[in-house]
C-alpha cells in the first residue's frame, strides 16, 4: 500500500474515530516523513518542527477547553 492510499484510507475511516484507521494514518505519515528525510533532508527538519509545534499547540488548546 503506498503512502497516499494509506493517508486516504486513514482519513476515510478517521471520521468515525476508528482505531484502525488512526493507526493507518499514523503509519502513512511516519512513512512520508521517513521518505522525506531520506530524499530531502534540508526540507524535512522544518516540516518536523512545524508538525511538533502544531501538535503542542493543539494539545494546549484541548487542555484549556477541557477545563
JSON list of C-alpha atoms in Angstrom, two decimals:
[
{"chain": "A", "resi": 1, "resn": "UNK", "atom": "CA", "xyz": [0.00, 0.00, 0.00]},
{"chain": "A", "resi": 2, "resn": "UNK", "atom": "CA", "xyz": [1.51, 3.31, -0.94]},
{"chain": "A", "resi": 3, "resn": "UNK", "atom": "CA", "xyz": [1.56, 6.33, 1.35]},
{"chain": "A", "resi": 4, "resn": "UNK", "atom": "CA", "xyz": [-1.13, 8.35, -0.42]},
{"chain": "A", "resi": 5, "resn": "UNK", "atom": "CA", "xyz": [-3.56, 5.41, -0.36]},
{"chain": "A", "resi": 6, "resn": "UNK", "atom": "CA", "xyz": [-2.88, 4.84, 3.33]},
{"chain": "A", "resi": 7, "resn": "UNK", "atom": "CA", "xyz": [-3.47, 8.51, 4.14]},
{"chain": "A", "resi": 8, "resn": "UNK", "atom": "CA", "xyz": [-6.72, 8.42, 2.15]},
{"chain": "A", "resi": 9, "resn": "UNK", "atom": "CA", "xyz": [-7.92, 5.30, 3.95]},
{"chain": "A", "resi": 10, "resn": "UNK", "atom": "CA", "xyz": [-6.97, 6.80, 7.29]},
{"chain": "A", "resi": 11, "resn": "UNK", "atom": "CA", "xyz": [-8.96, 9.94, 6.55]},
{"chain": "A", "resi": 12, "resn": "UNK", "atom": "CA", "xyz": [-11.98, 8.00, 5.35]},
{"chain": "A", "resi": 13, "resn": "UNK", "atom": "CA", "xyz": [-12.12, 5.89, 8.48]},
{"chain": "A", "resi": 14, "resn": "UNK", "atom": "CA", "xyz": [-10.92, 8.72, 10.70]},
{"chain": "A", "resi": 15, "resn": "UNK", "atom": "CA", "xyz": [-14.25, 10.50, 10.58]},
{"chain": "A", "resi": 16, "resn": "UNK", "atom": "CA", "xyz": [-15.75, 7.62, 12.54]},
{"chain": "A", "resi": 17, "resn": "UNK", "atom": "CA", "xyz": [-12.96, 7.80, 15.09]},
{"chain": "A", "resi": 18, "resn": "UNK", "atom": "CA", "xyz": [-11.84, 4.23, 14.42]},
{"chain": "A", "resi": 19, "resn": "UNK", "atom": "CA", "xyz": [-8.64, 2.98, 15.97]},
{"chain": "A", "resi": 20, "resn": "UNK", "atom": "CA", "xyz": [-7.51, 1.01, 12.90]},
{"chain": "A", "resi": 21, "resn": "UNK", "atom": "CA", "xyz": [-7.88, 3.97, 10.56]},
{"chain": "A", "resi": 22, "resn": "UNK", "atom": "CA", "xyz": [-5.96, 6.12, 13.03]},
{"chain": "A", "resi": 23, "resn": "UNK", "atom": "CA", "xyz": [-3.13, 3.58, 13.05]},
{"chain": "A", "resi": 24, "resn": "UNK", "atom": "CA", "xyz": [-3.10, 3.51, 9.23]},
{"chain": "A", "resi": 25, "resn": "UNK", "atom": "CA", "xyz": [-2.99, 7.30, 9.12]},
{"chain": "A", "resi": 26, "resn": "UNK", "atom": "CA", "xyz": [-0.12, 7.49, 11.62]},
{"chain": "A", "resi": 27, "resn": "UNK", "atom": "CA", "xyz": [1.87, 4.84, 9.77]},
{"chain": "A", "resi": 28, "resn": "UNK", "atom": "CA", "xyz": [1.33, 6.69, 6.49]},
{"chain": "A", "resi": 29, "resn": "UNK", "atom": "CA", "xyz": [2.51, 9.99, 7.98]},
{"chain": "A", "resi": 30, "resn": "UNK", "atom": "CA", "xyz": [5.53, 8.27, 9.53]},
{"chain": "A", "resi": 31, "resn": "UNK", "atom": "CA", "xyz": [6.36, 6.67, 6.16]},
{"chain": "A", "resi": 32, "resn": "UNK", "atom": "CA", "xyz": [6.02, 10.03, 4.42]},
{"chain": "A", "resi": 33, "resn": "UNK", "atom": "CA", "xyz": [8.32, 11.73, 6.95]},
{"chain": "A", "resi": 34, "resn": "UNK", "atom": "CA", "xyz": [10.88, 8.93, 6.70]},
{"chain": "A", "resi": 35, "resn": "UNK", "atom": "CA", "xyz": [10.90, 9.21, 2.92]},
{"chain": "A", "resi": 36, "resn": "UNK", "atom": "CA", "xyz": [11.21, 12.99, 3.19]},
{"chain": "A", "resi": 37, "resn": "UNK", "atom": "CA", "xyz": [14.28, 12.62, 5.43]},
{"chain": "A", "resi": 38, "resn": "UNK", "atom": "CA", "xyz": [15.89, 10.19, 3.00]},
{"chain": "A", "resi": 39, "resn": "UNK", "atom": "CA", "xyz": [15.22, 12.18, -0.17]},
{"chain": "A", "resi": 40, "resn": "UNK", "atom": "CA", "xyz": [15.16, 15.80, 1.03]},
{"chain": "A", "resi": 41, "resn": "UNK", "atom": "CA", "xyz": [16.80, 16.22, 4.47]},
{"chain": "A", "resi": 42, "resn": "UNK", "atom": "CA", "xyz": [17.02, 20.01, 4.09]},
{"chain": "A", "resi": 43, "resn": "UNK", "atom": "CA", "xyz": [13.22, 20.22, 3.80]},
{"chain": "A", "resi": 44, "resn": "UNK", "atom": "CA", "xyz": [12.44, 17.57, 6.41]},
{"chain": "A", "resi": 45, "resn": "UNK", "atom": "CA", "xyz": [13.62, 19.46, 9.51]},
{"chain": "A", "resi": 46, "resn": "UNK", "atom": "CA", "xyz": [11.32, 22.48, 9.06]},
{"chain": "A", "resi": 47, "resn": "UNK", "atom": "CA", "xyz": [8.43, 20.10, 8.37]},
{"chain": "A", "resi": 48, "resn": "UNK", "atom": "CA", "xyz": [9.12, 18.17, 11.58]},
{"chain": "A", "resi": 49, "resn": "UNK", "atom": "CA", "xyz": [9.45, 21.37, 13.62]},
{"chain": "A", "resi": 50, "resn": "UNK", "atom": "CA", "xyz": [6.15, 22.67, 12.22]},
{"chain": "A", "resi": 51, "resn": "UNK", "atom": "CA", "xyz": [4.44, 19.33, 12.92]},
{"chain": "A", "resi": 52, "resn": "UNK", "atom": "CA", "xyz": [5.67, 19.26, 16.52]},
{"chain": "A", "resi": 53, "resn": "UNK", "atom": "CA", "xyz": [4.61, 22.89, 17.04]},
{"chain": "A", "resi": 54, "resn": "UNK", "atom": "CA", "xyz": [1.16, 22.10, 15.63]},
{"chain": "A", "resi": 55, "resn": "UNK", "atom": "CA", "xyz": [0.76, 19.09, 17.95]},
{"chain": "A", "resi": 56, "resn": "UNK", "atom": "CA", "xyz": [1.88, 21.07, 21.02]},
{"chain": "A", "resi": 57, "resn": "UNK", "atom": "CA", "xyz": [-0.47, 23.96, 20.25]},
{"chain": "A", "resi": 58, "resn": "UNK", "atom": "CA", "xyz": [-3.36, 21.55, 19.62]},
{"chain": "A", "resi": 59, "resn": "UNK", "atom": "CA", "xyz": [-2.67, 19.80, 22.91]},
{"chain": "A", "resi": 60, "resn": "UNK", "atom": "CA", "xyz": [-2.60, 23.10, 24.84]},
{"chain": "A", "resi": 61, "resn": "UNK", "atom": "CA", "xyz": [-5.90, 24.17, 23.27]},
{"chain": "A", "resi": 62, "resn": "UNK", "atom": "CA", "xyz": [-7.53, 20.84, 24.11]},
{"chain": "A", "resi": 63, "resn": "UNK", "atom": "CA", "xyz": [-6.43, 21.10, 27.73]},
{"chain": "A", "resi": 64, "resn": "UNK", "atom": "CA", "xyz": [-7.80, 24.64, 28.02]},
{"chain": "A", "resi": 65, "resn": "UNK", "atom": "CA", "xyz": [-11.15, 23.62, 26.52]},
{"chain": "A", "resi": 66, "resn": "UNK", "atom": "CA", "xyz": [-11.34, 20.56, 28.76]},
{"chain": "A", "resi": 67, "resn": "UNK", "atom": "CA", "xyz": [-11.35, 22.61, 31.96]}
]
